[in-house]
Short mmCIF file of C-alpha atoms in Angstrom, two decimals:
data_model
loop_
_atom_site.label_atom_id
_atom_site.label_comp_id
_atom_site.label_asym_id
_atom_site.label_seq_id
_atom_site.Cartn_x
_atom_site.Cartn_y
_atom_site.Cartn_z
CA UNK A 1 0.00 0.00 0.00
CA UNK A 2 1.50 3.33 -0.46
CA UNK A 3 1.17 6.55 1.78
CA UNK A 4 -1.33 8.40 0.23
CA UNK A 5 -3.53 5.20 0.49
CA UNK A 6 -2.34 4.63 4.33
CA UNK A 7 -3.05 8.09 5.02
CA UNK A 8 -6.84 8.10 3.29
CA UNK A 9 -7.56 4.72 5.71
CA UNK A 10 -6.50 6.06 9.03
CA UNK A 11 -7.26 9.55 8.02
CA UNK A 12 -4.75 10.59 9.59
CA UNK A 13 -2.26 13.27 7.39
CA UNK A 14 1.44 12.92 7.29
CA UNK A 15 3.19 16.78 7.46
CA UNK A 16 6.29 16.59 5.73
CA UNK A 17 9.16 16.87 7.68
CA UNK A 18 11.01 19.99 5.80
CA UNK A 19 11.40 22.90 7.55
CA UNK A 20 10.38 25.46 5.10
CA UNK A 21 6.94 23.71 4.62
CA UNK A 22 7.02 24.09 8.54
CA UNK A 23 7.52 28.00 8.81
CA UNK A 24 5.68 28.82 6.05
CA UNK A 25 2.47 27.20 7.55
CA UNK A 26 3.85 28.75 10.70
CA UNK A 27 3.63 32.06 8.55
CA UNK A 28 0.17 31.30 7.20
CA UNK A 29 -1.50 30.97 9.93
CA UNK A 30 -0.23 33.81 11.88
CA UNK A 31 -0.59 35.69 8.68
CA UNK A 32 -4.58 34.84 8.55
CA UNK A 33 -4.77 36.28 12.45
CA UNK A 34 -2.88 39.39 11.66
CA UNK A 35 -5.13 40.03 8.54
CA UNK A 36 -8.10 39.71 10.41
CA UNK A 37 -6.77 43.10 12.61
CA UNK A 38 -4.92 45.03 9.81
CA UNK A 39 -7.79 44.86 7.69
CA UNK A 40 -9.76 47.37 9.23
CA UNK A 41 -7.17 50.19 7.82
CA UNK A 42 -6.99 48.26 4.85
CA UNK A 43 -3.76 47.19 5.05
CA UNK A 44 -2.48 43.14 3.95
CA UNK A 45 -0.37 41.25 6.61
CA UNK A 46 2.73 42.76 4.37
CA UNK A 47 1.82 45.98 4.16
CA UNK A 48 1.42 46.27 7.79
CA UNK A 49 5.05 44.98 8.68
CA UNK A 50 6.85 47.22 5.64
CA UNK A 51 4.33 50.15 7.52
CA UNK A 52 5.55 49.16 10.55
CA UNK A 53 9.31 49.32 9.35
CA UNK A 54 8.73 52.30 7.69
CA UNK A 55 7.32 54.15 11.13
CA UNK A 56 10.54 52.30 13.02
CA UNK A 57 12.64 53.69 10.76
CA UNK A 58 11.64 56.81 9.27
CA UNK A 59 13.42 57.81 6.39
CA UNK A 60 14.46 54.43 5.39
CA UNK A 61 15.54 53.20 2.09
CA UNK A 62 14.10 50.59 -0.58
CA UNK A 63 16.45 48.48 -0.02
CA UNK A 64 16.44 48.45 3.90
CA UNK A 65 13.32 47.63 3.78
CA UNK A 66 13.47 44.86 1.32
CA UNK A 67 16.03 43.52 3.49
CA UNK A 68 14.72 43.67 6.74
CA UNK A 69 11.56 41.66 5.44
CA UNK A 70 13.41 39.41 3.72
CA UNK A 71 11.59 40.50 0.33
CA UNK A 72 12.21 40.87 -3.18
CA UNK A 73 12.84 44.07 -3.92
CA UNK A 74 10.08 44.37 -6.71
CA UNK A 75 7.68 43.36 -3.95
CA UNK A 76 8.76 45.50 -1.13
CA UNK A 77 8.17 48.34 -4.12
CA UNK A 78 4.51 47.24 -4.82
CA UNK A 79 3.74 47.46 -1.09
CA UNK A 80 5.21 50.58 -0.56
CA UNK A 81 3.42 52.03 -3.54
CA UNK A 82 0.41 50.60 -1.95
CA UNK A 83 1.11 52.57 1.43
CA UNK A 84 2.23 55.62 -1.03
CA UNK A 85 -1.34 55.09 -2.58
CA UNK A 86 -3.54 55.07 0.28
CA UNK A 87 -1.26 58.51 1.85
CA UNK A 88 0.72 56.57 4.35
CA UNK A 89 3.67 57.16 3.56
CA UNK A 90 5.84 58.95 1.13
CA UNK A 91 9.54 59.35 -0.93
CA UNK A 92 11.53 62.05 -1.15
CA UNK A 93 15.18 62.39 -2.48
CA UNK A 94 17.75 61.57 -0.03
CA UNK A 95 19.58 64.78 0.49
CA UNK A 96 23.00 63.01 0.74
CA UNK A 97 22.46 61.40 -2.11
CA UNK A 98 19.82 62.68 -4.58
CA UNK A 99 20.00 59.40 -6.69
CA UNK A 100 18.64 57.47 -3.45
CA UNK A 101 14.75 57.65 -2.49
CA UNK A 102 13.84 57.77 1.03
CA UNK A 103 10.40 56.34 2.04
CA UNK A 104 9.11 57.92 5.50
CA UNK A 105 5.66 57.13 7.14
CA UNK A 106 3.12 60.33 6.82
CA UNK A 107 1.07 61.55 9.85
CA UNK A 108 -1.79 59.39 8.48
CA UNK A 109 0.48 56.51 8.85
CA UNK A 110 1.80 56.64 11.68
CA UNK A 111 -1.68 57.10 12.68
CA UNK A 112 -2.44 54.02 11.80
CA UNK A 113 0.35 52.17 13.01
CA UNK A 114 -0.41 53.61 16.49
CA UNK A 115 -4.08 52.42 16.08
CA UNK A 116 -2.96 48.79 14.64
CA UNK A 117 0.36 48.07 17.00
CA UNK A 118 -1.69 47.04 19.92
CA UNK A 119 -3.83 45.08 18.03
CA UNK A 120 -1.14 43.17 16.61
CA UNK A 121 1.26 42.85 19.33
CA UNK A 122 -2.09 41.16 21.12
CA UNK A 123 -2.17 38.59 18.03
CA UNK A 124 1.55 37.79 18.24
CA UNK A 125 0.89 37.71 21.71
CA UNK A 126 -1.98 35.01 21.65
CA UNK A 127 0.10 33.10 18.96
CA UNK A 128 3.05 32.55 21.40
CA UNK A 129 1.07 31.93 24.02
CA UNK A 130 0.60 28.88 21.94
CA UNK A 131 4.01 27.52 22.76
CA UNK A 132 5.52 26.30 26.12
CA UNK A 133 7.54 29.51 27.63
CA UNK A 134 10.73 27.63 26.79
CA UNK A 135 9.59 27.06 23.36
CA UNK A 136 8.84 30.83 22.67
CA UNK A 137 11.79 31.71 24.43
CA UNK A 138 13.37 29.27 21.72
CA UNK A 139 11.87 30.79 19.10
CA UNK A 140 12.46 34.58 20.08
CA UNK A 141 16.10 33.87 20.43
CA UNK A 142 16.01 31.70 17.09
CA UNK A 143 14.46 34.74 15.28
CA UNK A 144 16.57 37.22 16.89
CA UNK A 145 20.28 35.93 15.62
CA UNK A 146 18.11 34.72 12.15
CA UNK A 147 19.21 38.41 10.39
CA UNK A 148 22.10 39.52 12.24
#
């Protein structure tokens, strides 16, 4: 019998052992909660953490940003146009060096972010309340070191 066919029977699924298929359900789900809070300003998951960047580190550039996230840069560029869009944030020339583009959150965005942060921070919260304190201690320390 192969797997598939062991697994219909006891109906009982087999999660592959591969840790990317691991964090990014991980991702997912935590993604679906934080969507369910962000959405009220109209704002995806990823727009909300390149906001939340942005208001961190005001005056940051593209490419900060992309790599803070971990992004493409093409994508971090679509959801800062989005935030551009919708008057949360905006560019300007770097005055250093004109050729570089600054984003920085507007007043409207920051706004936001103020209105949102609790919100998620309660989500995250609730998610690692999931784990056993060692666990999320685990994890926090894991994530920590992950982009240094």
């Amino acid at each position: 019998m192969i797997e598939s066919e062991a697994v219909a029977e006891s109906g009982n699924v087999v999660r592959s052992p591969l840790v990317g298929g691991a964090l990014e359900a991980v991702s997912r789900s935590l993604s679906r909660r934080i969507h369910n809070v962000v959405d009220r300003e109209k704002l995806t998951p990823d727009q909300w953490y390149v906001l939340d960047i942005i208001v961190r580190n005001d005056g940051i550039a593209m490419t900060e940003i992309a790599r803070s996230l971990g992004s493409p840069a093409p994508t971090t560029t679509k959801h800062v146009d989005r935030l551009v869009t919708t008057a949360l944030a905006f560019r300007l020339p770097d005055h250093a060096d004109r050729r570089k583009v600054l984003v920085h959150a507007s007043k409207r965005g920051g706004s936001a972010h103020s209105r949102l942060l609790p919100l998620v921070q309660q989500v995250e919260d609730e998610f690692m309340d999931e784990l056993a304190i060692p666990d999320r201690q685990v994890l926090r320390t894991v994530l920590e070191t992950w982009f240094e």
